[in-house]
């Protein structure tokens, strides 16, 4: 009786092992993909327009981002006009529009 149960368990294990391996591989792929996409998210950063001397005009803040996207950050949130810069590098930091 014990031998029959042992044989049944061995055949069941041999049949289910490939399915378990495939399930583990697929779940690992999903976890890796989701980790890569979340690492691209960055916190919003305040940008400012520059005056004719290149200094930040601090009374005109604009919500921007440091994540490189095709559109730069402009005052008013549009796609053209006065560009907003980050104040960290003497108003030289390039910022991008929030997505």
PDB file of C-alpha atoms in Angstrom:
ATOM      1  CA  UNK A   1       0.000   0.000   0.000  1.00  0.00           C
ATOM      2  CA  UNK A   2       2.805   2.420   0.927  1.00  0.00           C
ATOM      3  CA  UNK A   3       4.654   1.621  -2.326  1.00  0.00           C
ATOM      4  CA  UNK A   4       1.584   2.492  -4.399  1.00  0.00           C
ATOM      5  CA  UNK A   5       1.245   5.877  -2.682  1.00  0.00           C
ATOM      6  CA  UNK A   6       4.967   6.500  -3.171  1.00  0.00           C
ATOM      7  CA  UNK A   7       4.735   5.687  -6.900  1.00  0.00           C
ATOM      8  CA  UNK A   8       1.707   7.976  -7.314  1.00  0.00           C
ATOM      9  CA  UNK A   9       3.495  10.834  -5.517  1.00  0.00           C
ATOM     10  CA  UNK A  10       6.634  10.399  -7.647  1.00  0.00           C
ATOM     11  CA  UNK A  11       4.715  10.481 -10.936  1.00  0.00           C
ATOM     12  CA  UNK A  12       2.615  13.452  -9.788  1.00  0.00           C
ATOM     13  CA  UNK A  13       5.746  15.347  -8.738  1.00  0.00           C
ATOM     14  CA  UNK A  14       7.480  14.587 -12.054  1.00  0.00           C
ATOM     15  CA  UNK A  15       4.450  15.818 -14.000  1.00  0.00           C
ATOM     16  CA  UNK A  16       3.954  19.017 -11.968  1.00  0.00           C
ATOM     17  CA  UNK A  17       7.614  20.061 -11.737  1.00  0.00           C
ATOM     18  CA  UNK A  18       7.832  21.557 -15.271  1.00  0.00           C
ATOM     19  CA  UNK A  19       4.608  23.517 -14.685  1.00  0.00           C
ATOM     20  CA  UNK A  20       5.976  24.903 -11.419  1.00  0.00           C
ATOM     21  CA  UNK A  21       9.234  25.932 -13.096  1.00  0.00           C
ATOM     22  CA  UNK A  22       7.398  27.762 -15.883  1.00  0.00           C
ATOM     23  CA  UNK A  23       5.126  29.520 -13.368  1.00  0.00           C
ATOM     24  CA  UNK A  24       8.161  30.666 -11.367  1.00  0.00           C
ATOM     25  CA  UNK A  25       9.896  31.968 -14.505  1.00  0.00           C
ATOM     26  CA  UNK A  26       6.824  33.914 -15.661  1.00  0.00           C
ATOM     27  CA  UNK A  27       6.288  35.496 -12.249  1.00  0.00           C
ATOM     28  CA  UNK A  28       9.981  36.453 -12.109  1.00  0.00           C
ATOM     29  CA  UNK A  29       9.687  38.161 -15.482  1.00  0.00           C
ATOM     30  CA  UNK A  30       6.703  40.221 -14.322  1.00  0.00           C
ATOM     31  CA  UNK A  31       8.458  41.285 -11.121  1.00  0.00           C
ATOM     32  CA  UNK A  32      11.564  42.358 -13.045  1.00  0.00           C
ATOM     33  CA  UNK A  33       9.513  44.380 -15.542  1.00  0.00           C
ATOM     34  CA  UNK A  34       7.537  46.159 -12.828  1.00  0.00           C
ATOM     35  CA  UNK A  35      10.749  47.020 -10.949  1.00  0.00           C
ATOM     36  CA  UNK A  36      12.229  48.605 -14.073  1.00  0.00           C
ATOM     37  CA  UNK A  37       9.190  50.768 -14.736  1.00  0.00           C
ATOM     38  CA  UNK A  38       8.914  52.059 -11.163  1.00  0.00           C
ATOM     39  CA  UNK A  39      12.546  53.110 -11.073  1.00  0.00           C
ATOM     40  CA  UNK A  40      11.852  55.698 -13.808  1.00  0.00           C
ATOM     41  CA  UNK A  41       9.458  57.656 -11.635  1.00  0.00           C
ATOM     42  CA  UNK A  42      10.886  60.807 -10.105  1.00  0.00           C
ATOM     43  CA  UNK A  43       9.521  63.402  -7.761  1.00  0.00           C
ATOM     44  CA  UNK A  44       8.318  66.713  -9.183  1.00  0.00           C
ATOM     45  CA  UNK A  45      10.796  69.579  -8.994  1.00  0.00           C
ATOM     46  CA  UNK A  46      10.135  73.304  -8.945  1.00  0.00           C
ATOM     47  CA  UNK A  47      11.476  75.220 -11.921  1.00  0.00           C
ATOM     48  CA  UNK A  48      11.880  78.950 -12.427  1.00  0.00           C
ATOM     49  CA  UNK A  49      12.299  81.245 -15.431  1.00  0.00           C
ATOM     50  CA  UNK A  50      15.568  83.162 -15.805  1.00  0.00           C
ATOM     51  CA  UNK A  51      16.063  86.891 -16.067  1.00  0.00           C
ATOM     52  CA  UNK A  52      18.341  88.506 -18.681  1.00  0.00           C
ATOM     53  CA  UNK A  53      21.364  87.894 -16.371  1.00  0.00           C
ATOM     54  CA  UNK A  54      20.619  84.154 -16.116  1.00  0.00           C
ATOM     55  CA  UNK A  55      19.390  84.294 -12.502  1.00  0.00           C
ATOM     56  CA  UNK A  56      16.272  82.441 -11.387  1.00  0.00           C
ATOM     57  CA  UNK A  57      13.136  84.516 -10.915  1.00  0.00           C
ATOM     58  CA  UNK A  58      11.996  82.848  -7.687  1.00  0.00           C
ATOM     59  CA  UNK A  59       8.548  84.441  -7.519  1.00  0.00           C
ATOM     60  CA  UNK A  60       7.372  82.525 -10.640  1.00  0.00           C
ATOM     61  CA  UNK A  61       7.584  78.801  -9.673  1.00  0.00           C
ATOM     62  CA  UNK A  62       6.554  76.099 -12.126  1.00  0.00           C
ATOM     63  CA  UNK A  63       6.062  72.383 -11.396  1.00  0.00           C
ATOM     64  CA  UNK A  64       8.549  70.409 -13.515  1.00  0.00           C
ATOM     65  CA  UNK A  65      10.414  67.091 -13.434  1.00  0.00           C
ATOM     66  CA  UNK A  66      13.988  65.810 -13.819  1.00  0.00           C
ATOM     67  CA  UNK A  67      12.940  62.700 -15.777  1.00  0.00           C
ATOM     68  CA  UNK A  68      14.056  63.261 -19.402  1.00  0.00           C
ATOM     69  CA  UNK A  69      11.041  63.319 -21.724  1.00  0.00           C
ATOM     70  CA  UNK A  70      10.671  64.935 -25.152  1.00  0.00           C
ATOM     71  CA  UNK A  71       9.073  68.144 -23.819  1.00  0.00           C
ATOM     72  CA  UNK A  72      10.970  70.730 -21.792  1.00  0.00           C
ATOM     73  CA  UNK A  73       9.320  72.525 -18.873  1.00  0.00           C
ATOM     74  CA  UNK A  74       7.914  75.966 -19.686  1.00  0.00           C
ATOM     75  CA  UNK A  75       6.312  78.582 -17.472  1.00  0.00           C
ATOM     76  CA  UNK A  76       2.566  78.109 -17.685  1.00  0.00           C
ATOM     77  CA  UNK A  77       2.913  74.402 -18.513  1.00  0.00           C
ATOM     78  CA  UNK A  78       2.728  74.781 -22.280  1.00  0.00           C
ATOM     79  CA  UNK A  79       5.060  73.525 -25.001  1.00  0.00           C
ATOM     80  CA  UNK A  80       6.681  76.863 -25.803  1.00  0.00           C
ATOM     81  CA  UNK A  81       7.461  80.209 -24.257  1.00  0.00           C
ATOM     82  CA  UNK A  82       9.771  80.930 -21.326  1.00  0.00           C
ATOM     83  CA  UNK A  83      11.674  77.822 -20.257  1.00  0.00           C
ATOM     84  CA  UNK A  84      11.848  76.909 -16.549  1.00  0.00           C
ATOM     85  CA  UNK A  85      15.152  75.807 -14.976  1.00  0.00           C
ATOM     86  CA  UNK A  86      16.112  74.177 -11.693  1.00  0.00           C
ATOM     87  CA  UNK A  87      17.536  76.502  -9.046  1.00  0.00           C
ATOM     88  CA  UNK A  88      20.095  73.948  -7.751  1.00  0.00           C
ATOM     89  CA  UNK A  89      22.804  74.700 -10.353  1.00  0.00           C
ATOM     90  CA  UNK A  90      22.558  78.484 -10.493  1.00  0.00           C
ATOM     91  CA  UNK A  91      19.442  78.211 -12.625  1.00  0.00           C
ATOM     92  CA  UNK A  92      21.217  76.086 -15.267  1.00  0.00           C
ATOM     93  CA  UNK A  93      19.526  72.698 -14.594  1.00  0.00           C
ATOM     94  CA  UNK A  94      17.369  71.537 -17.508  1.00  0.00           C
ATOM     95  CA  UNK A  95      13.911  70.439 -16.373  1.00  0.00           C
ATOM     96  CA  UNK A  96      11.184  68.590 -18.234  1.00  0.00           C
ATOM     97  CA  UNK A  97       7.425  68.852 -18.375  1.00  0.00           C
ATOM     98  CA  UNK A  98       5.436  66.628 -16.002  1.00  0.00           C
ATOM     99  CA  UNK A  99       3.770  63.707 -17.733  1.00  0.00           C
TER     100      UNK A  99
END
